[in-house]
Amino acid sequence: GTASRPGLRGVPSRMLWVNHAEPENGRGTDGLGERSLSSRNDFEVAFVVSIARYFLQQGYRGDQIVILTPYLGQVRNIRVEVARAKLRTEVSDRDDDMLYAAFGAGEENTPVV
């Protein structure tokens, strides 16, 4: 099981929860200039990119860090900011089962943001 594995570098716990009161900015775009029906939150975008940068500073490679968002409209915004920050991480809107199949089956200590 995972209980015997070492924790993530640079954080006190395997799982951290963050609450914030920053409202959604409304709807995003679909990447083709069309308005999306999905929400976006610019605070969350900046926050997760900062966390990814922090994990890189802790010695993780970009291909070891996964950014997962429940908002399809936010995926594009995160990808834009990840590219702007020159981070090489996986940004996904896939559900947990697909994420586990892609990254969790054999990976140890992979940060999922």
mmCIF file of C-alpha atoms in Angstrom:
data_model
loop_
_atom_site.group_PDB
_atom_site.id
_atom_site.type_symbol
_atom_site.label_atom_id
_atom_site.label_comp_id
_atom_site.label_asym_id
_atom_site.label_seq_id
_atom_site.Cartn_x
_atom_site.Cartn_y
_atom_site.Cartn_z
ATOM 1 C CA GLY A 1 0.000 0.000 0.000
ATOM 2 C CA THR A 2 0.888 3.649 -0.048
ATOM 3 C CA ALA A 3 1.198 4.015 3.745
ATOM 4 C CA SER A 4 4.757 2.669 3.679
ATOM 5 C CA ARG A 5 5.901 5.070 0.958
ATOM 6 C CA PRO A 6 7.736 8.241 1.906
ATOM 7 C CA GLY A 7 5.718 11.465 1.832
ATOM 8 C CA LEU A 8 6.017 14.219 -0.710
ATOM 9 C CA ARG A 9 9.072 16.445 -0.467
ATOM 10 C CA GLY A 10 8.425 19.891 0.947
ATOM 11 C CA VAL A 11 4.970 19.344 2.456
ATOM 12 C CA PRO A 12 4.019 18.131 5.936
ATOM 13 C CA SER A 13 1.274 15.739 4.835
ATOM 14 C CA ARG A 14 0.307 13.498 1.917
ATOM 15 C CA MET A 15 -2.895 15.482 1.452
ATOM 16 C CA LEU A 16 -3.501 19.173 1.967
ATOM 17 C CA TRP A 17 -6.825 20.965 1.723
ATOM 18 C CA VAL A 18 -7.032 24.639 0.895
ATOM 19 C CA ASN A 19 -10.135 26.763 1.403
ATOM 20 C CA HIS A 20 -10.450 30.165 -0.203
ATOM 21 C CA ALA A 21 -13.154 32.751 -0.652
ATOM 22 C CA GLU A 22 -12.127 33.982 -4.102
ATOM 23 C CA PRO A 23 -15.190 33.958 -6.380
ATOM 24 C CA GLU A 24 -15.263 32.431 -9.826
ATOM 25 C CA ASN A 25 -14.554 34.872 -12.629
ATOM 26 C CA GLY A 26 -17.378 33.516 -14.750
ATOM 27 C CA ARG A 27 -17.056 31.391 -17.819
ATOM 28 C CA GLY A 28 -13.860 30.645 -19.686
ATOM 29 C CA THR A 29 -13.252 30.030 -23.362
ATOM 30 C CA ASP A 30 -13.003 26.747 -25.188
ATOM 31 C CA GLY A 31 -9.586 27.535 -26.668
ATOM 32 C CA LEU A 32 -11.090 28.489 -30.025
ATOM 33 C CA GLY A 33 -12.345 31.861 -28.884
ATOM 34 C CA GLU A 34 -15.831 30.598 -28.099
ATOM 35 C CA ARG A 35 -17.368 31.127 -24.678
ATOM 36 C CA SER A 36 -17.514 27.995 -22.577
ATOM 37 C CA LEU A 37 -20.310 26.948 -20.253
ATOM 38 C CA SER A 38 -17.719 25.866 -17.702
ATOM 39 C CA SER A 39 -16.441 28.026 -14.860
ATOM 40 C CA ARG A 40 -13.005 29.478 -14.272
ATOM 41 C CA ASN A 41 -11.294 30.956 -11.252
ATOM 42 C CA ASP A 42 -8.172 33.035 -11.896
ATOM 43 C CA PHE A 43 -7.096 32.806 -8.238
ATOM 44 C CA GLU A 44 -7.111 28.997 -8.420
ATOM 45 C CA VAL A 45 -5.186 29.072 -11.700
ATOM 46 C CA ALA A 46 -2.422 31.220 -10.197
ATOM 47 C CA PHE A 47 -2.451 29.160 -7.001
ATOM 48 C CA VAL A 48 -2.016 25.745 -8.641
ATOM 49 C CA VAL A 49 0.715 27.061 -10.944
ATOM 50 C CA SER A 50 2.530 28.386 -7.848
ATOM 51 C CA ILE A 51 2.189 25.002 -6.164
ATOM 52 C CA ALA A 52 3.562 23.253 -9.257
ATOM 53 C CA ARG A 53 6.516 25.670 -9.265
ATOM 54 C CA TYR A 54 7.090 24.890 -5.570
ATOM 55 C CA PHE A 55 7.217 21.143 -6.260
ATOM 56 C CA LEU A 56 9.745 21.789 -9.037
ATOM 57 C CA GLN A 57 11.851 23.681 -6.494
ATOM 58 C CA GLN A 58 11.625 20.619 -4.244
ATOM 59 C CA GLY A 59 13.336 18.532 -6.926
ATOM 60 C CA TYR A 60 10.405 17.007 -8.763
ATOM 61 C CA ARG A 61 10.538 16.894 -12.556
ATOM 62 C CA GLY A 62 7.732 18.537 -14.479
ATOM 63 C CA ASP A 63 6.570 15.195 -15.835
ATOM 64 C CA GLN A 64 6.078 14.005 -12.236
ATOM 65 C CA ILE A 65 3.589 16.774 -11.387
ATOM 66 C CA VAL A 66 -0.060 16.525 -12.406
ATOM 67 C CA ILE A 67 -2.501 19.435 -12.248
ATOM 68 C CA LEU A 68 -6.098 18.272 -12.156
ATOM 69 C CA THR A 69 -9.117 20.579 -12.359
ATOM 70 C CA PRO A 70 -12.832 19.830 -12.251
ATOM 71 C CA TYR A 71 -13.607 22.759 -14.574
ATOM 72 C CA LEU A 72 -13.182 22.093 -18.268
ATOM 73 C CA GLY A 73 -13.165 25.837 -18.860
ATOM 74 C CA GLN A 74 -10.248 26.200 -16.484
ATOM 75 C CA VAL A 75 -8.025 23.620 -18.209
ATOM 76 C CA ARG A 76 -7.104 26.057 -20.971
ATOM 77 C CA ASN A 77 -6.377 28.861 -18.482
ATOM 78 C CA ILE A 78 -4.097 26.590 -16.450
ATOM 79 C CA ARG A 79 -2.314 25.378 -19.593
ATOM 80 C CA VAL A 80 -1.704 28.999 -20.654
ATOM 81 C CA GLU A 81 -0.255 29.914 -17.244
ATOM 82 C CA VAL A 82 1.824 26.711 -17.052
ATOM 83 C CA ALA A 83 3.299 27.547 -20.469
ATOM 84 C CA ARG A 84 3.864 31.186 -19.474
ATOM 85 C CA ALA A 85 5.690 30.010 -16.344
ATOM 86 C CA LYS A 86 7.674 27.546 -18.502
ATOM 87 C CA LEU A 87 6.626 24.605 -16.334
ATOM 88 C CA ARG A 88 6.397 21.179 -17.903
ATOM 89 C CA THR A 89 3.545 19.511 -16.066
ATOM 90 C CA GLU A 90 0.510 17.466 -17.024
ATOM 91 C CA VAL A 91 -2.771 19.408 -16.891
ATOM 92 C CA SER A 92 -5.823 17.175 -16.966
ATOM 93 C CA ASP A 93 -9.593 17.265 -16.765
ATOM 94 C CA ARG A 94 -9.802 13.476 -16.536
ATOM 95 C CA ASP A 95 -11.608 11.750 -13.698
ATOM 96 C CA ASP A 96 -9.803 9.973 -10.844
ATOM 97 C CA ASP A 97 -9.946 6.503 -12.409
ATOM 98 C CA MET A 98 -8.355 7.700 -15.631
ATOM 99 C CA LEU A 99 -5.797 9.737 -13.695
ATOM 100 C CA TYR A 100 -4.851 6.719 -11.592
ATOM 101 C CA ALA A 101 -4.550 4.527 -14.672
ATOM 102 C CA ALA A 102 -2.320 7.091 -16.376
ATOM 103 C CA PHE A 103 -0.143 8.210 -13.457
ATOM 104 C CA GLY A 104 -0.854 6.315 -10.264
ATOM 105 C CA ALA A 105 -0.335 2.684 -11.110
ATOM 106 C CA GLY A 106 3.448 2.649 -10.797
ATOM 107 C CA GLU A 107 4.411 6.161 -9.797
ATOM 108 C CA GLU A 108 5.522 6.910 -6.282
ATOM 109 C CA ASN A 109 5.320 10.347 -4.738
ATOM 110 C CA THR A 110 3.773 12.038 -7.760
ATOM 111 C CA PRO A 111 2.319 15.391 -6.710
ATOM 112 C CA VAL A 112 -1.247 15.845 -7.896
ATOM 113 C CA VAL A 113 -2.299 19.478 -7.595
#
